[in-house]
CSV table of C-alpha atoms and ligand atoms in Angstrom, one decimal:
chain,number,residue,atom,x,y,z
A,143,MET,CA,-48.7,-122.1,88.0
A,144,THR,CA,-46.1,-119.4,87.1
A,145,MET,CA,-44.0,-117.9,89.9
A,146,LEU,CA,-43.8,-114.2,90.1
A,147,ILE,CA,-40.2,-112.9,90.5
A,148,PRO,CA,-40.2,-110.6,93.6
A,149,ALA,CA,-38.9,-107.1,93.4
A,150,LEU,CA,-37.5,-107.3,96.9
A,151,PRO,CA,-34.1,-106.1,98.0
A,152,SER,CA,-31.5,-108.9,98.3
A,153,PRO,CA,-28.1,-108.8,100.2
A,154,ALA,CA,-26.0,-108.6,96.8
A,155,PRO,CA,-23.5,-105.7,97.2
A,156,THR,CA,-23.8,-102.6,95.2
A,157,GLY,CA,-20.2,-102.4,94.4
A,158,ALA,CA,-20.2,-98.7,95.1
A,159,GLY,CA,-16.9,-97.7,96.4
A,160,ILE,CA,-15.6,-101.3,96.8
A,161,PHE,CA,-13.4,-101.0,93.7
A,162,SER,CA,-13.2,-97.3,93.5
A,163,THR,CA,-11.2,-95.8,90.7
A,164,ARG,CA,-11.5,-92.3,91.9
A,165,SER,CA,-7.7,-92.2,92.8
A,166,HIS,CA,-6.8,-92.9,89.2
A,167,ALA,CA,-9.3,-90.3,87.8
A,168,CYS,CA,-6.7,-87.5,87.4
A,169,ASP,CA,-4.2,-89.9,85.7
A,170,ALA,CA,-5.4,-89.6,82.1
A,171,ARG,CA,-3.1,-92.5,80.9
A,172,HIS,CA,-5.7,-94.8,82.4
A,173,LEU,CA,-9.5,-95.1,81.9
A,174,LEU,CA,-10.6,-97.4,84.7
A,175,GLY,CA,-14.2,-96.2,85.4
A,176,LEU,CA,-16.7,-93.4,85.0
A,177,GLU,CA,-17.2,-93.2,88.8
A,178,GLY,CA,-15.7,-89.9,89.9
A,179,MET,CA,-15.0,-88.7,86.4
A,180,PRO,CA,-15.8,-84.9,86.3
A,181,ARG,CA,-18.6,-83.6,84.2
A,182,ASP,CA,-16.2,-81.4,82.1
A,183,THR,CA,-14.0,-84.5,81.3
A,184,LEU,CA,-17.2,-86.6,80.2
A,185,LEU,CA,-18.4,-83.7,78.0
A,186,ALA,CA,-15.0,-83.2,76.4
A,187,LEU,CA,-14.7,-87.0,75.6
A,188,LEU,CA,-18.3,-87.0,74.2
A,189,GLU,CA,-17.4,-83.9,71.9
A,190,ASP,CA,-14.3,-85.5,70.7
A,191,ALA,CA,-16.1,-88.8,70.1
A,192,ALA,CA,-18.7,-86.9,68.0
A,193,HIS,CA,-16.0,-85.4,65.9
A,194,GLU,CA,-14.3,-88.8,65.5
A,195,ARG,CA,-17.7,-90.3,64.5
A,196,ALA,CA,-18.0,-87.7,61.6
A,197,TRP,CA,-14.5,-88.5,60.5
A,198,LEU,CA,-15.1,-92.3,60.6
A,199,ALA,CA,-18.4,-91.8,58.5
A,200,SER,CA,-16.6,-89.7,56.0
A,201,GLY,CA,-14.5,-92.7,54.9
A,202,ALA,CA,-11.3,-90.7,55.0
A,203,PRO,CA,-8.0,-92.6,55.1
A,204,ASN,CA,-6.3,-93.7,58.3
A,205,ARG,CA,-4.6,-91.0,60.4
A,206,SER,CA,-1.4,-91.1,62.4
A,207,ASP,CA,-2.5,-89.7,65.8
A,208,LEU,CA,-1.3,-93.0,67.5
A,209,ALA,CA,1.7,-93.5,65.3
A,210,GLY,CA,4.4,-95.1,67.5
A,211,CYS,CA,1.8,-96.4,69.8
A,212,SER,CA,1.6,-100.2,70.5
A,213,VAL,CA,-1.9,-101.0,71.8
A,214,MET,CA,-2.3,-104.6,73.4
A,215,LEU,CA,-5.9,-105.8,73.4
A,216,ALA,CA,-6.0,-108.4,76.1
A,217,PHE,CA,-9.5,-109.8,76.3
A,218,ILE,CA,-9.3,-112.6,78.9
A,219,GLU,CA,-13.1,-112.8,78.9
A,220,ASP,CA,-15.1,-113.2,75.7
A,221,SER,CA,-16.2,-110.1,73.6
A,222,THR,CA,-17.3,-109.2,70.1
A,223,ARG,CA,-18.3,-105.4,70.2
A,224,THR,CA,-15.7,-104.1,72.6
A,225,ARG,CA,-12.7,-106.0,71.2
A,226,THR,CA,-13.4,-105.3,67.4
A,227,SER,CA,-14.3,-101.7,68.0
A,228,PHE,CA,-11.0,-101.1,69.9
A,229,GLU,CA,-9.2,-102.8,67.1
A,230,ILE,CA,-10.8,-100.7,64.4
A,231,ALA,CA,-10.2,-97.4,66.5
A,232,ALA,CA,-6.6,-98.2,67.1
A,233,ARG,CA,-5.8,-99.1,63.5
A,234,ARG,CA,-7.8,-96.1,62.1
A,235,LEU,CA,-5.7,-93.8,64.2
A,236,GLY,CA,-2.4,-95.4,63.2
A,237,ALA,CA,-1.5,-97.4,66.2
A,238,ASN,CA,0.2,-100.9,66.1
A,239,ALA,CA,-2.7,-103.0,67.6
A,240,LEU,CA,-2.0,-106.6,68.8
A,241,THR,CA,-4.7,-108.8,70.1
A,242,PHE,CA,-3.7,-111.3,72.8
A,243,SER,CA,-5.6,-114.5,72.9
A,244,ALA,CA,-5.7,-115.9,76.4
A,245,ALA,CA,-6.9,-119.3,75.1
A,246,ALA,CA,-3.6,-120.3,73.6
A,247,SER,CA,-1.3,-118.5,76.2
A,248,SER,CA,1.0,-119.3,79.0
A,249,LEU,CA,-1.8,-118.1,81.4
A,250,ASN,CA,-2.9,-121.7,81.1
A,251,LYS,CA,0.4,-122.9,82.4
A,252,GLY,CA,0.1,-120.8,85.6
A,253,GLU,CA,1.7,-117.5,84.5
A,254,THR,CA,0.1,-114.7,86.5
A,255,LEU,CA,-2.0,-111.9,84.9
A,256,LEU,CA,0.5,-109.3,86.1
A,257,ASP,CA,3.5,-111.3,84.8
A,258,THR,CA,1.8,-111.7,81.5
A,259,MET,CA,1.0,-108.0,81.1
A,260,LYS,CA,4.6,-107.1,82.1
A,261,LEU,CA,5.8,-109.1,79.2
A,262,PHE,CA,3.7,-106.8,76.9
A,263,GLU,CA,5.2,-103.8,78.6
A,264,ALA,CA,8.7,-105.2,78.1
A,265,MET,CA,7.9,-105.7,74.4
A,266,GLY,CA,7.0,-102.0,74.1
A,267,ALA,CA,3.3,-101.8,74.5
A,268,GLN,CA,2.3,-98.4,75.8
A,269,LEU,CA,-1.4,-98.9,76.2
A,270,LEU,CA,-3.2,-102.0,77.4
A,271,VAL,CA,-7.0,-102.6,76.9
A,272,LEU,CA,-8.1,-105.2,79.4
A,273,ARG,CA,-11.3,-107.2,79.5
A,274,HIS,CA,-11.4,-109.5,82.6
A,275,SER,CA,-13.9,-111.4,84.6
A,276,MET,CA,-12.5,-110.2,88.0
A,277,SER,CA,-13.8,-106.9,89.3
A,278,GLY,CA,-10.8,-104.6,90.0
A,279,ALA,CA,-8.5,-106.3,87.5
A,280,ALA,CA,-7.8,-103.1,85.5
A,281,ALA,CA,-7.2,-101.0,88.5
A,282,TYR,CA,-4.9,-103.5,89.9
A,283,LEU,CA,-2.7,-103.5,86.8
A,284,ALA,CA,-2.8,-99.8,86.6
A,285,ARG,CA,-1.4,-99.7,90.1
A,286,SER,CA,1.1,-102.6,89.7
A,287,MET,CA,2.6,-101.8,86.3
A,288,GLY,CA,5.2,-99.2,85.3
A,289,ALA,CA,4.3,-96.6,82.7
A,290,THR,CA,1.7,-98.5,80.8
A,291,GLY,CA,-1.7,-96.9,80.3
A,292,VAL,CA,-4.7,-99.2,81.3
A,293,VAL,CA,-8.1,-99.1,79.7
A,294,ASN,CA,-10.7,-101.0,81.4
A,295,ALA,CA,-12.7,-102.9,78.7
A,296,GLY,CA,-15.1,-104.4,81.3
A,297,ASP,CA,-14.0,-105.8,84.7
A,298,GLY,CA,-16.3,-108.4,86.3
A,299,MET,CA,-19.4,-106.6,87.7
A,300,HIS,CA,-17.6,-103.4,88.4
A,301,GLU,CA,-17.4,-101.0,85.4
A,302,HIS,CA,-17.3,-100.9,81.6
A,303,PRO,CA,-16.4,-97.2,81.0
A,304,THR,CA,-16.2,-97.2,77.3
A,305,GLN,CA,-19.8,-98.8,77.1
A,306,GLY,CA,-20.8,-96.2,79.4
A,307,LEU,CA,-19.4,-93.5,77.2
A,308,LEU,CA,-21.0,-94.9,74.1
A,309,ASP,CA,-24.4,-95.1,76.0
A,310,LEU,CA,-23.9,-91.3,77.0
A,311,LEU,CA,-23.2,-90.4,73.3
A,312,THR,CA,-26.2,-92.3,72.0
A,313,LEU,CA,-28.4,-90.6,74.6
A,314,GLN,CA,-27.0,-87.2,73.9
A,315,ASP,CA,-28.1,-87.6,70.3
A,316,ALA,CA,-31.5,-89.0,71.2
A,317,TRP,CA,-32.2,-86.1,73.6
A,318,GLY,CA,-30.9,-83.3,71.4
A,319,GLY,CA,-27.8,-82.6,73.4
A,320,GLU,CA,-29.6,-82.0,76.8
A,321,PHE,CA,-29.1,-84.4,79.6
A,322,ARG,CA,-30.6,-82.4,82.4
A,323,GLY,CA,-34.2,-83.2,83.3
A,324,ARG,CA,-34.2,-86.5,81.5
A,325,ARG,CA,-34.9,-90.0,83.0
A,326,LEU,CA,-33.5,-93.4,82.0
A,327,ALA,CA,-35.0,-96.7,83.1
A,328,ILE,CA,-32.6,-99.6,83.5
A,329,VAL,CA,-34.3,-103.0,83.6
A,330,GLY,CA,-32.8,-106.3,84.5
A,331,ASP,CA,-29.7,-107.9,86.2
A,332,VAL,CA,-28.3,-104.8,87.9
A,333,ALA,CA,-26.4,-106.8,90.6
A,334,HIS,CA,-24.1,-108.2,88.1
A,335,SER,CA,-24.0,-105.4,85.6
A,336,ARG,CA,-20.8,-103.4,84.9
A,337,VAL,CA,-22.8,-101.7,82.1
A,338,ALA,CA,-25.4,-100.4,84.6
A,339,ARG,CA,-22.7,-99.2,87.0
A,340,SER,CA,-20.8,-97.2,84.4
A,341,ALA,CA,-24.1,-95.8,83.0
A,342,ILE,CA,-25.4,-94.7,86.3
A,343,ALA,CA,-22.1,-93.1,87.3
A,344,GLY,CA,-21.8,-91.1,84.0
A,345,LEU,CA,-25.5,-90.1,83.7
A,346,THR,CA,-25.9,-89.0,87.3
A,347,THR,CA,-22.9,-86.8,86.9
A,348,LEU,CA,-24.6,-85.2,83.9
A,349,GLY,CA,-27.8,-84.6,85.8
A,350,VAL,CA,-29.8,-87.5,84.4
A,351,SER,CA,-32.3,-89.3,86.8
A,352,VAL,CA,-31.9,-93.1,86.7
A,353,THR,CA,-34.5,-95.5,87.8
A,354,VAL,CA,-33.7,-99.2,88.0
A,355,CYS,CA,-35.8,-102.3,88.4
A,356,GLY,CA,-35.4,-106.1,88.1
A,357,PRO,CA,-35.9,-109.3,90.1
A,358,GLY,CA,-35.1,-109.0,93.7
A,359,THR,CA,-32.4,-111.7,93.4
A,360,LEU,CA,-30.6,-109.6,90.8
A,361,MET,CA,-30.9,-106.2,92.5
A,362,PRO,CA,-28.1,-105.1,94.8
A,363,ALA,CA,-28.8,-104.1,98.4
A,364,ASP,CA,-28.5,-100.5,98.8
A,365,VAL,CA,-28.5,-99.8,95.2
A,366,GLU,CA,-29.6,-96.3,95.9
A,367,MET,CA,-25.9,-95.7,97.0
A,368,LEU,CA,-25.2,-95.6,93.2
A,369,GLY,CA,-27.4,-92.5,92.9
A,370,CYS,CA,-30.4,-94.1,91.4
A,371,THR,CA,-33.9,-94.9,92.5
A,372,VAL,CA,-35.6,-98.4,92.5
A,373,ALA,CA,-39.1,-99.1,90.9
A,374,PRO,CA,-41.2,-102.1,92.2
A,375,ALA,CA,-42.2,-103.1,88.6
A,376,VAL,CA,-41.0,-102.4,85.0
A,377,GLU,CA,-44.2,-100.5,84.2
A,378,ASP,CA,-43.3,-98.0,87.1
A,379,ALA,CA,-39.8,-97.7,85.8
A,380,MET,CA,-40.7,-97.1,82.2
A,381,ALA,CA,-43.8,-94.9,82.6
A,382,GLY,CA,-42.8,-91.5,81.3
A,383,ALA,CA,-39.2,-92.4,80.9
A,384,ASP,CA,-37.0,-90.7,78.2
A,385,ALA,CA,-35.2,-94.0,77.4
A,386,VAL,CA,-35.0,-97.6,78.6
A,387,MET,CA,-31.9,-99.7,78.9
A,388,ALA,CA,-32.5,-103.5,79.0
A,389,LEU,CA,-29.6,-105.4,80.5
A,390,ARG,CA,-28.4,-108.8,79.4
A,391,ILE,CA,-29.7,-111.9,81.4
A,392,GLN,CA,-26.8,-114.2,81.9
A,393,ARG,CA,-28.0,-117.9,81.7
A,394,GLU,CA,-25.5,-118.9,84.5
A,395,ARG,CA,-27.7,-116.8,86.8
A,396,MET,CA,-30.5,-119.3,86.2
A,397,GLU,CA,-28.2,-122.2,87.0
A,398,GLY,CA,-27.2,-120.4,90.3
A,399,GLY,CA,-30.9,-120.4,91.3
A,400,LEU,CA,-31.3,-116.6,91.0
A,401,LEU,CA,-34.0,-116.9,88.3
A,402,PRO,CA,-36.8,-119.4,87.9
A,403,SER,CA,-37.0,-119.5,84.2
A,404,LEU,CA,-36.4,-117.2,81.1
A,405,VAL,CA,-40.0,-117.4,80.1
A,406,GLU,CA,-40.9,-116.0,83.5
A,407,TYR,CA,-38.3,-113.4,83.3
A,408,ALA,CA,-39.6,-112.2,79.9
A,409,ARG,CA,-43.2,-112.1,81.2
A,410,VAL,CA,-42.4,-110.1,84.2
A,411,TRP,CA,-39.4,-107.8,83.2
A,412,GLY,CA,-39.3,-108.1,79.4
A,413,VAL,CA,-39.3,-104.8,77.4
A,414,THR,CA,-42.3,-105.4,75.2
A,415,GLN,CA,-44.1,-103.1,72.7
A,416,GLU,CA,-46.8,-102.6,75.3
A,417,ARG,CA,-44.3,-101.3,77.9
A,418,VAL,CA,-42.5,-99.1,75.4
A,419,ALA,CA,-45.7,-97.4,74.7
A,420,LEU,CA,-45.6,-96.3,78.4
A,421,MET,CA,-42.6,-94.1,77.7
A,422,LYS,CA,-42.5,-90.6,76.2
A,423,PRO,CA,-43.3,-90.8,72.5
A,424,GLU,CA,-39.6,-89.9,71.4
A,425,ALA,CA,-38.1,-92.2,73.9
A,426,VAL,CA,-35.5,-94.7,72.7
A,427,VAL,CA,-34.7,-98.4,73.5
A,428,MET,CA,-31.1,-99.4,74.4
A,429,HIS,CA,-29.3,-102.6,75.0
A,430,PRO,CA,-25.5,-103.2,75.4
A,431,GLY,CA,-25.7,-106.6,73.6
A,432,PRO,CA,-25.6,-109.4,73.1
A,433,VAL,CA,-29.3,-109.5,73.1
A,434,ASN,CA,-31.3,-112.5,74.2
A,435,ARG,CA,-34.2,-112.0,71.8
A,436,GLY,CA,-37.6,-112.7,73.3
A,437,VAL,CA,-36.0,-112.5,76.9
A,438,GLU,CA,-34.8,-108.9,77.7
A,439,LEU,CA,-36.5,-107.5,74.6
A,440,GLU,CA,-39.3,-108.5,72.3
A,441,ALA,CA,-37.7,-109.1,68.9
A,442,SER,CA,-40.1,-106.6,67.3
A,443,VAL,CA,-38.8,-104.0,69.9
A,444,ALA,CA,-35.1,-104.7,69.1
A,445,ASP,CA,-35.8,-104.1,65.5
A,446,SER,CA,-38.1,-101.2,65.8
A,447,PRO,CA,-37.4,-97.5,64.8
A,448,ARG,CA,-37.3,-96.8,68.6
A,449,SER,CA,-34.3,-99.2,68.9
A,450,VAL,CA,-30.8,-97.4,69.0
A,451,ILE,CA,-28.8,-100.7,69.7
A,452,LEU,CA,-26.9,-100.5,66.4
A,453,LYS,CA,-26.2,-96.8,66.8
A,454,GLN,CA,-24.7,-97.7,70.2
A,455,VAL,CA,-22.4,-100.1,68.3
A,456,ALA,CA,-21.4,-97.5,65.8
A,457,ASN,CA,-20.7,-95.0,68.6
A,458,GLY,CA,-18.4,-97.6,70.2
A,459,VAL,CA,-15.8,-97.0,67.6
A,460,ALA,CA,-15.9,-93.2,67.8
A,461,VAL,CA,-15.8,-93.3,71.6
A,462,ARG,CA,-12.8,-95.8,71.6
A,463,CYS,CA,-10.9,-93.4,69.1
A,464,ALA,CA,-11.4,-90.6,71.6
A,465,VAL,CA,-10.4,-92.7,74.7
A,466,LEU,CA,-7.3,-94.1,73.0
A,467,LYS,CA,-6.2,-90.5,71.8
A,468,ARG,CA,-6.6,-89.3,75.5
A,469,CYS,CA,-4.6,-92.0,77.0
A,470,TRP,CA,-1.8,-91.8,74.4
A,471,SER,CA,-1.5,-88.1,74.7
A,472,ALA,CA,-1.2,-88.5,78.6
A,473,TRP,CA,1.3,-91.4,78.2
A,474,ARG,CA,3.5,-89.2,76.1
A,475,ASP,CA,3.3,-86.2,78.4
A,476,ALA,CA,4.3,-88.4,81.4
A,477,ALA,CA,7.1,-90.1,79.4
B,740,CP,N1,-21.5,-104.6,75.2
B,740,CP,C1,-20.3,-105.4,75.2
B,740,CP,O1,-19.4,-105.3,76.0
B,740,CP,O2,-20.3,-106.4,74.3
B,740,CP,P1,-19.1,-107.5,74.1
B,740,CP,O3,-19.1,-108.4,75.3
B,740,CP,O4,-19.5,-108.1,72.8
B,740,CP,O5,-17.9,-106.6,74.0
């Protein structure tokens, strides 16, 4: 007998306000989160990212917008998309981009994160792009370091702001430039998802309604505090939606007893062709990656014309160009 995963509230925290980055929102040297980012700033970043996308697609030679800027890419947690797209963006704009490999570093000898990052500042890095498993790590460094601009490339279960921006850009294209009146369904592990938090923060600021759904064990208590509504079943969330975003299921959640089985998850919460047909005819399917095919998404959905997963990836480079330019410009103004 299969066990139905309940869609009941659990005591997991929303994260709303806990690691608030609002106090840094006006310091453009940093990008720590989309929470509290004004609508005009979001739209200006999207507009610039669209320009950068056209330039990237043209195949024109590298530019020198970031000439003289050293960008340290410190990925203390695994990444493919975010790390490589920041690298491409920084190099295409003429920065000196260096990737710090934590695996072979003195972090393993007990050196602290802050001491390690201060080394890079001493060596002349002006911008630091940080991926870290601890929520609040990027905000901590922005507070604790000197002049260095800090870009959050994903901190624990808090925020992933450049992913949020690339999701916004992808939806802006899919929706003909109009956010108001649209509705996005987010399906899956909302409790541990920095992708969901950044998407909800950015989209609600732009007037989009967001409906979340997922197993009760992976749904934060008081999730409505983030500005979204909760649906009891995936069919309720997706019916009439303008887009769906499936979140990655992390296998470690199963080992922690939060999920009975991936087969059961796919049956109850998977984004299938049948469920996609419940959305509006032009609605699109998103996933931040990496995709567990056959779990969060049916393979045929991931590869279907409705899927914009690779558009999200391509938009990631353009968004990171816009973000690096903004942070570098603010760093120079502050110097
Ligand atoms: N979406 C995302 O952050 O992917 P990576 O972990 O590969 O960077």
